[in-house]
mmCIF file of C-alpha atoms in Angstrom:
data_model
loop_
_atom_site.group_PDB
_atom_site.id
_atom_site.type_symbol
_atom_site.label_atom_id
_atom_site.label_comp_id
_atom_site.label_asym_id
_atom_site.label_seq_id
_atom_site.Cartn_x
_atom_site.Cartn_y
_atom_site.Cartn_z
ATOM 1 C CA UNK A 1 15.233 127.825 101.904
ATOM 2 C CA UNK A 2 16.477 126.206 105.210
ATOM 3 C CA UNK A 3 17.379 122.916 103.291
ATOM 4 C CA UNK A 4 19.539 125.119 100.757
ATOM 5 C CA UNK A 5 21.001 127.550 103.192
ATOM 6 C CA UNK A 6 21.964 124.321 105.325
ATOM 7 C CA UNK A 7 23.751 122.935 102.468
ATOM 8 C CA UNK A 8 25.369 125.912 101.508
ATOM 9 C CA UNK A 9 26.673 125.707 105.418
ATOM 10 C CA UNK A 10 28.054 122.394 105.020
ATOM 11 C CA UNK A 11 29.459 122.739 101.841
ATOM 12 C CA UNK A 12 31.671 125.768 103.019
ATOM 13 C CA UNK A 13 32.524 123.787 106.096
ATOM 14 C CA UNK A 14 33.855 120.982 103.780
ATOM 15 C CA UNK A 15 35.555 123.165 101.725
ATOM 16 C CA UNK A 16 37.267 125.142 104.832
ATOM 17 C CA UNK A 17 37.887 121.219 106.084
ATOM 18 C CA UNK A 18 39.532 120.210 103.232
ATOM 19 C CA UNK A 19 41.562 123.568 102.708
ATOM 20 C CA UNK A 20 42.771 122.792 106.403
ATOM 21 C CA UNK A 21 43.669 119.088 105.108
ATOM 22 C CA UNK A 22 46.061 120.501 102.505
ATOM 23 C CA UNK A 23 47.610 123.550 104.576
ATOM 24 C CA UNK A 24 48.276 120.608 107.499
ATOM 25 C CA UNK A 25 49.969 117.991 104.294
ATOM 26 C CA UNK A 26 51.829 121.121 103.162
ATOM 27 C CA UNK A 27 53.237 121.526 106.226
ATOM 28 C CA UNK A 28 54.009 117.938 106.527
ATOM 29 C CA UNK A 29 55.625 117.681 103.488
ATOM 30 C CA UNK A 30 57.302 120.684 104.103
ATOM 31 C CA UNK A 31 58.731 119.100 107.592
ATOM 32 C CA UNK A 32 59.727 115.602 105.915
ATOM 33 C CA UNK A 33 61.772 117.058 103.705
ATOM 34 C CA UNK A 34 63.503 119.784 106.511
ATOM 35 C CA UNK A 35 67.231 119.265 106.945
ATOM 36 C CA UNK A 36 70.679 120.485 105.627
ATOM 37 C CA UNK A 37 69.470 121.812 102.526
ATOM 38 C CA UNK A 38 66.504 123.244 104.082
ATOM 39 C CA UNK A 39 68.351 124.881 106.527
ATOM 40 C CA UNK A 40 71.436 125.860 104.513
ATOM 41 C CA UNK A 41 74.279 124.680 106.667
ATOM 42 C CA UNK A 42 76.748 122.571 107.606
ATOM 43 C CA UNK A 43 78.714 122.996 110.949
ATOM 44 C CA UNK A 44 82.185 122.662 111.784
ATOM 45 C CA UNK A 45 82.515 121.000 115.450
ATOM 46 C CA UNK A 46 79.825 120.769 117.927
ATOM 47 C CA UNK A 47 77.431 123.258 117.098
ATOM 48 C CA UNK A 48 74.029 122.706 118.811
ATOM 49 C CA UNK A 49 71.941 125.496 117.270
ATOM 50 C CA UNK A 50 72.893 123.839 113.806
ATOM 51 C CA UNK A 51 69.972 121.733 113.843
ATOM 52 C CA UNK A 52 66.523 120.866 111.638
ATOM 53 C CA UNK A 53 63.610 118.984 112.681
ATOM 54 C CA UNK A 54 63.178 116.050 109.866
ATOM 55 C CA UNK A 55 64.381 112.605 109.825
ATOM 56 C CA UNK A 56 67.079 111.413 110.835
ATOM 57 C CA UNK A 57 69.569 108.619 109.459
ATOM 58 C CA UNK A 58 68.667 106.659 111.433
ATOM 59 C CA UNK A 59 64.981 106.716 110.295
ATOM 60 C CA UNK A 60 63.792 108.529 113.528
ATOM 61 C CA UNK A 61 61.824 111.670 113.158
ATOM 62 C CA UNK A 62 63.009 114.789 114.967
ATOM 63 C CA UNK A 63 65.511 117.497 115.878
ATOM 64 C CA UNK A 64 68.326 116.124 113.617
ATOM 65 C CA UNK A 65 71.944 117.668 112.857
ATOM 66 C CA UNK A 66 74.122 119.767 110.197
ATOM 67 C CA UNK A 67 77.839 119.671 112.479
ATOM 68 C CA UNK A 68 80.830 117.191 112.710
ATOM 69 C CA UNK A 69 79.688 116.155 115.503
ATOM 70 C CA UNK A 70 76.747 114.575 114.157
ATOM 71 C CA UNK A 71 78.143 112.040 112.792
ATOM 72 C CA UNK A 72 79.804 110.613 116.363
ATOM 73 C CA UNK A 73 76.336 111.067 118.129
ATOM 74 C CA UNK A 74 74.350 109.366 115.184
ATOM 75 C CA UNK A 75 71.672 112.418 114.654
ATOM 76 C CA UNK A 76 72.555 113.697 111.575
ATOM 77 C CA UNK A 77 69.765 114.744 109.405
ATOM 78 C CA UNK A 78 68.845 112.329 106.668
ATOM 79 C CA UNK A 79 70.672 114.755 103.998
ATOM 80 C CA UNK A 80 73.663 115.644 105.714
ATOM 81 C CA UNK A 81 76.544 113.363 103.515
ATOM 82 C CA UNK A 82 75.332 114.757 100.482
ATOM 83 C CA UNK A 83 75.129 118.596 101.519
ATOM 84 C CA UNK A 84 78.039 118.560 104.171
ATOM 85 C CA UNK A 85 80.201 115.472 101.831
ATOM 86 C CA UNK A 86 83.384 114.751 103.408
ATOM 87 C CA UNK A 87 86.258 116.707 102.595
ATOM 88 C CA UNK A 88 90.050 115.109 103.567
ATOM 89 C CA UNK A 89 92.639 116.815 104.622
ATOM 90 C CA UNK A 90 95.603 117.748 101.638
ATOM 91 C CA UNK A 91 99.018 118.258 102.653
ATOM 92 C CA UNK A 92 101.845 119.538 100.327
ATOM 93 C CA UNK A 93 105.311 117.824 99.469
ATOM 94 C CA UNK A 94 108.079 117.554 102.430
ATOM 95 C CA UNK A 95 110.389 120.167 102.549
ATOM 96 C CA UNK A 96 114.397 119.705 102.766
ATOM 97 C CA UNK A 97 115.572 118.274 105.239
ATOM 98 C CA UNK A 98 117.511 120.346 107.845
ATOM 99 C CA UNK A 99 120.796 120.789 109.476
ATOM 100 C CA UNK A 100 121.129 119.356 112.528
ATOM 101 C CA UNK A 101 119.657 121.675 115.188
ATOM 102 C CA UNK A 102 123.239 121.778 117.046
ATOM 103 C CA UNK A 103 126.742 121.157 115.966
ATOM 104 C CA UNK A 104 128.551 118.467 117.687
ATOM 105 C CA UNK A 105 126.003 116.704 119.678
ATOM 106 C CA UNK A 106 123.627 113.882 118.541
ATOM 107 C CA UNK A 107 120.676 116.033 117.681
ATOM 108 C CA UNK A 108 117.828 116.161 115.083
ATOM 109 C CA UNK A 109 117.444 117.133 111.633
ATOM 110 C CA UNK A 110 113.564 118.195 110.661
ATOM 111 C CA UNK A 111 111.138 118.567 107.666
ATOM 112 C CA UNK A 112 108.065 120.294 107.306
ATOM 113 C CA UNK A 113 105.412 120.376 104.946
ATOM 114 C CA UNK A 114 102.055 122.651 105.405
ATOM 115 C CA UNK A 115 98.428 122.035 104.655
ATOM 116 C CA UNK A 116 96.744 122.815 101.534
ATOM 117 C CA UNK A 117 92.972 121.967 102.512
ATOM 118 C CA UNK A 118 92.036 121.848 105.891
ATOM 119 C CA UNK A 119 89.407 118.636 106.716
ATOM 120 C CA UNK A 120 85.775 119.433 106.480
ATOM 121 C CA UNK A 121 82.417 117.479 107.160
ATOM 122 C CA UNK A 122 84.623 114.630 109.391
ATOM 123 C CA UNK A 123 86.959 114.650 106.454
ATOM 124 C CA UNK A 124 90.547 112.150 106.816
ATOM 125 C CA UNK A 125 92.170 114.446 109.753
ATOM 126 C CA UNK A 126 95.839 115.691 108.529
ATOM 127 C CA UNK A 127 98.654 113.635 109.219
ATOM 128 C CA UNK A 128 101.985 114.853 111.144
ATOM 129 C CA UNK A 129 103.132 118.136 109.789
ATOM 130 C CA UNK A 130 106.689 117.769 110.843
ATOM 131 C CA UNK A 131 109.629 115.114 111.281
ATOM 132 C CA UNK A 132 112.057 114.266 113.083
ATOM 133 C CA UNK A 133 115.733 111.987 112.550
ATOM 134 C CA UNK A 134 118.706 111.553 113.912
ATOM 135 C CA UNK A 135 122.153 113.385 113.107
ATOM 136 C CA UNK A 136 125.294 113.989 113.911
ATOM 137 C CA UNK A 137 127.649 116.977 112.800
ATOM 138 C CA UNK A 138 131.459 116.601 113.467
ATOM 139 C CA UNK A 139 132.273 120.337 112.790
ATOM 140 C CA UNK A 140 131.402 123.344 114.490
ATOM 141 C CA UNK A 141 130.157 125.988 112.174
ATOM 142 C CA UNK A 142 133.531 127.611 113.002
ATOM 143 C CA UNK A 143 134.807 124.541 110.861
ATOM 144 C CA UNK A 144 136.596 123.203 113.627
ATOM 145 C CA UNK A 145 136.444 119.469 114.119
ATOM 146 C CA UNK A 146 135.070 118.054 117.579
ATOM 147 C CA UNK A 147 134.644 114.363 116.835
ATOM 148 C CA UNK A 148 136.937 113.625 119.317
ATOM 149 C CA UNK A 149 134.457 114.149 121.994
ATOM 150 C CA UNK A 150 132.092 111.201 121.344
ATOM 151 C CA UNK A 151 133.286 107.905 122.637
ATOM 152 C CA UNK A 152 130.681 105.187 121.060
ATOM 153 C CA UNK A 153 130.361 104.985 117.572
ATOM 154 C CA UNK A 154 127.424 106.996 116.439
ATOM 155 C CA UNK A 155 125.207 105.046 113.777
ATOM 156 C CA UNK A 156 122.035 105.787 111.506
ATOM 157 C CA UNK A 157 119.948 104.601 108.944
ATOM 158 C CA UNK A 158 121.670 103.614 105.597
ATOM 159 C CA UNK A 159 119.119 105.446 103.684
ATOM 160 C CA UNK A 160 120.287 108.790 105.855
ATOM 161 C CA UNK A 161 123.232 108.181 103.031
ATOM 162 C CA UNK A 162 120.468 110.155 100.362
ATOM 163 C CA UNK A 163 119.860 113.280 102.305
ATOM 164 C CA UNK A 164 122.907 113.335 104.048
ATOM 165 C CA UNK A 165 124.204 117.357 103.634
ATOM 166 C CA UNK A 166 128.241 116.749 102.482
ATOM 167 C CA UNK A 167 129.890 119.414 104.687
ATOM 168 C CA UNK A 168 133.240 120.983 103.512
ATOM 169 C CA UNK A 169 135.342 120.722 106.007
ATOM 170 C CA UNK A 170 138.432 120.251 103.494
ATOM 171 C CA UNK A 171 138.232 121.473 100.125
ATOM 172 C CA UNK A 172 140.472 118.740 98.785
ATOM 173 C CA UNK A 173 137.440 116.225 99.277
ATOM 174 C CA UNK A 174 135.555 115.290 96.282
ATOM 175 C CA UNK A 175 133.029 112.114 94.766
ATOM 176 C CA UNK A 176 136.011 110.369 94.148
ATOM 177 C CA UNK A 177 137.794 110.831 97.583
ATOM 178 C CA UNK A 178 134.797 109.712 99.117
ATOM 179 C CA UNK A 179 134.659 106.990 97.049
ATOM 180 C CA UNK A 180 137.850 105.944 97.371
ATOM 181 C CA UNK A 181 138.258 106.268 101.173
ATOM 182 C CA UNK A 182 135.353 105.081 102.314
ATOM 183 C CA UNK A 183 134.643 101.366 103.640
ATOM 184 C CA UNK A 184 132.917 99.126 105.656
ATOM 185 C CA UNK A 185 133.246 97.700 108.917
ATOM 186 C CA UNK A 186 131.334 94.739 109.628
ATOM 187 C CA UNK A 187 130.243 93.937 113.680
ATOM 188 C CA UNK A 188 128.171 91.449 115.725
ATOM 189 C CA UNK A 189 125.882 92.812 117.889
ATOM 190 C CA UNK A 190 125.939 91.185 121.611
ATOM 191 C CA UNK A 191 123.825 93.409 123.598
ATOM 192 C CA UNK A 192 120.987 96.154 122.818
ATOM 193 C CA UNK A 193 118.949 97.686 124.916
ATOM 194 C CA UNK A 194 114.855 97.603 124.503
ATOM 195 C CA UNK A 195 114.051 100.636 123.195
ATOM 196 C CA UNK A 196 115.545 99.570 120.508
ATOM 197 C CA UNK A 197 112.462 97.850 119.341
ATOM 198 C CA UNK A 198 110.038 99.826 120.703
ATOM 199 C CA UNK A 199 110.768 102.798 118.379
ATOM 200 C CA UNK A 200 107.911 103.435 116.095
ATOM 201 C CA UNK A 201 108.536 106.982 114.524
ATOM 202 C CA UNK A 202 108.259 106.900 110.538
ATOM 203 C CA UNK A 203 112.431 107.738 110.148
ATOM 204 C CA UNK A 204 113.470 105.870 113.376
ATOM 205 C CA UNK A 205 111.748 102.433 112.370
ATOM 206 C CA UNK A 206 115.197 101.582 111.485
ATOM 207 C CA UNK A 207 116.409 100.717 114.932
ATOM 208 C CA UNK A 208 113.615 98.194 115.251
ATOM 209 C CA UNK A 209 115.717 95.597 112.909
ATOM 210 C CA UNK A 210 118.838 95.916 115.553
ATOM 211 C CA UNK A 211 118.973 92.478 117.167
ATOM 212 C CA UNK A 212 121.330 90.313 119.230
ATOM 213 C CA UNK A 213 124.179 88.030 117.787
ATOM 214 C CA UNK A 214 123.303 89.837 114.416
ATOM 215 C CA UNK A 215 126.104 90.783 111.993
ATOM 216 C CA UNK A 216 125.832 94.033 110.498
ATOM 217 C CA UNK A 217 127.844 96.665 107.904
ATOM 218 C CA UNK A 218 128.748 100.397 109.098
ATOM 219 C CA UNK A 219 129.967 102.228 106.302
ATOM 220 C CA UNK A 220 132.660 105.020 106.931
ATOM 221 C CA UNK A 221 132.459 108.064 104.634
ATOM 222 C CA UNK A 222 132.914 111.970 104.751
ATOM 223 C CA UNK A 223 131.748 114.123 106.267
ATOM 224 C CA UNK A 224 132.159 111.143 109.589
ATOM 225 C CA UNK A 225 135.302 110.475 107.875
ATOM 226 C CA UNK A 226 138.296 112.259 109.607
ATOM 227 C CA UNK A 227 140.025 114.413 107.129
ATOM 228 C CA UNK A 228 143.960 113.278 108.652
ATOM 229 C CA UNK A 229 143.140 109.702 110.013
ATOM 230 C CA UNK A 230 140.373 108.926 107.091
ATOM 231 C CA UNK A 231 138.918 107.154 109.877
ATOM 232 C CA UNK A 232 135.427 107.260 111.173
ATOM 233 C CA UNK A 233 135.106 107.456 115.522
ATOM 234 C CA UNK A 234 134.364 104.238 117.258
ATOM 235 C CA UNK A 235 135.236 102.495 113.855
ATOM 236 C CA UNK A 236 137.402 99.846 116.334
ATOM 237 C CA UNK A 237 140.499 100.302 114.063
ATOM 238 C CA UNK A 238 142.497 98.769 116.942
ATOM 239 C CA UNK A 239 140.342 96.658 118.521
ATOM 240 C CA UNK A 240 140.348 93.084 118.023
ATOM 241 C CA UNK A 241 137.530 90.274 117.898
ATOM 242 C CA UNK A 242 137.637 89.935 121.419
ATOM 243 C CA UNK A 243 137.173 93.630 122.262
ATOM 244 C CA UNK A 244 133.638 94.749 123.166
ATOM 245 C CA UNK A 245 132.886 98.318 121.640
ATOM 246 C CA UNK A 246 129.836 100.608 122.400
ATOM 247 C CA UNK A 247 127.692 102.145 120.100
ATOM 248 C CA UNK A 248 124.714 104.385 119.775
ATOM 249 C CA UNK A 249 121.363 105.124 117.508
ATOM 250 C CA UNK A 250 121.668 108.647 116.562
ATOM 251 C CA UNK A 251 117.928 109.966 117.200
ATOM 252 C CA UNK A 252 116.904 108.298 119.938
ATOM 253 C CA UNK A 253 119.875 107.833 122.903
ATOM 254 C CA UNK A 254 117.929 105.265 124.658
ATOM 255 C CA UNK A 255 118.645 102.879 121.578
ATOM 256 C CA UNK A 256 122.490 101.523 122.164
ATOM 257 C CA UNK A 257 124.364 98.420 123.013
ATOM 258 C CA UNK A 258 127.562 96.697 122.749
ATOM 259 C CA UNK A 259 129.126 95.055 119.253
ATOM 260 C CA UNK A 260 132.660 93.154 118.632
ATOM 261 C CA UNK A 261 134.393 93.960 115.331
ATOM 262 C CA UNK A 262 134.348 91.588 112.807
ATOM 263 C CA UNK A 263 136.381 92.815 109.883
ATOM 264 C CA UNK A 264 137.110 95.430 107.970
ATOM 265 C CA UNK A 265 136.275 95.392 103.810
ATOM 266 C CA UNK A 266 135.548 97.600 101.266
ATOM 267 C CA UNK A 267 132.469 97.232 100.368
ATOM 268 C CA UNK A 268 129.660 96.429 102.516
ATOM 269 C CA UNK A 269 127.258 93.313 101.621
ATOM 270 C CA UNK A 270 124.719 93.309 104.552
ATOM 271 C CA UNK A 271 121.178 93.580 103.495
ATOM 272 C CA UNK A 272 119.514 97.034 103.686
ATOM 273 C CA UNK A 273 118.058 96.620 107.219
ATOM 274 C CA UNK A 274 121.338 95.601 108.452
ATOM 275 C CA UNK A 275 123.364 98.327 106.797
ATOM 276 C CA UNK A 276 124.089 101.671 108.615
ATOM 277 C CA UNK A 277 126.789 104.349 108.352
ATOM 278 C CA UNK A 278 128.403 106.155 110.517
ATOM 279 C CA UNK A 279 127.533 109.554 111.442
#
């Protein structure tokens, strides 16, 4: 009787043994797989109570990460890109460009364009919202003209041609007056100063091809066009080769030097980097 009951002893201790084997691998298991998808979240920012105990990505075992942040202090949890994936940021299409914020002074034009998904996870952050460029306006919303008041000839971008907003300051203008009364006027640059090239703004990158002893096309057109003289300001219609004349990079007034007129022709045949219009 003392052999069996002894037996019976041990054989209930084994069993109670090897029910507390599997409860303790249960839990185990049940920690190695703990993480995002255990825990059900993912984090934006630094969030330090969004947190698991599991493995980490880097292989080590312990409190691990569901937020941004994780990803910059290298303890996310093992599961965190595929339950928090990356989501980039989605912007829409520009908007029109603007007027220029004042009339009559070298100001800015701007374009906006909003955001369609914001960036999750450590997603691709948005890019710049909002731009800005040069312009000039030679009319006063009264309609009167005030071009008179800027000495230097006033330059932009060629491609400033495409957006530029065609004023009507006479009604008799139309696409073939402009056409026919526009031209070019070729100069050589001999001074510039260094801001020049040190302009790195998307629409101002333009300024960065201005260089010394270059020759370069400014193309006269409405609305920069006088509507008596036909003439655009600082054009040099007078001057000769000799004469040194001043100009300026609409957008940034740091950006200016000296040129000498070359000639004047109808058509301009710079290449596109060297090709501006006056504004």
């Amino acid at each position: 009787m003392a052999h069996r009951r002894w037996a019976g002893e041990m054989g209930s201790l084994a069993f109670g043994v090897l029910q507390a084997l599997l409860l303790l691998l249960l839990a185990l298991a049940r920690c190695a797989r703990a993480g995002c998808a255990a825990e059900g979240r993912c984090c934006p920012g630094k969030e330090p109570s969004c947190a698991s105990t599991g493995w980490r990505l880097s292989r080590a075992y312990g409190t691990c990460y569901c937020d941004e942040e994780c990803q910059r202090t290298g303890d996310c949890c093992y599961d965190y890109a595929q339950v928090c994936p990356a989501v980039p940021c989605i912007v829409g299409e520009w908007s029109h460009w603007s007027g220029c914020a004042e009339q009559c002074q070298p100001k800015f034009r701007m374009r906006r364009r909003s955001v369609q998904q914001e960036p999750k996870n450590g997603g691709e952050p948005c890019p710049p919202l909002e731009e800005k460029a040069g312009c000039l306006e030679y009319t006063t919303y009264e309609g009167q003209e005030c071009a008179n008041e800027h000495v230097p000839a006033f330059i932009t971008s060629f491609e400033y041609n495409k957006e530029r907003k065609k004023r009507a300051v006479n009604p008799r203008w139309s696409s073939e007056t402009e056409e026919s009364r526009s031209y070019c006027v070729e100069f050589k640059t001999e001074s510039l100063s260094p801001y020049c090239s040190m302009e790195t703004r998307p629409y101002a990158r333009w300024m960065q091809y201005l260089r010394e002893g270059y020759t370069v096309c400014v193309t006269c057109q409405p609305p920069a066009m006088h509507t008596v003289s036909h003439r655009c300001y600082g054009d040099g219609v007078d001057a000769d080769r000799n004469k040194v004349l001043h100009w300026q990079a609409v957008g940034n007034p740091s950006c200016r030097g000296t040129w000498k007129k070359v000639q004047q022709v109808e058509e301009c045949s710079c290449p596109l980097v060297h090709s501006f219009i006056f504004t």
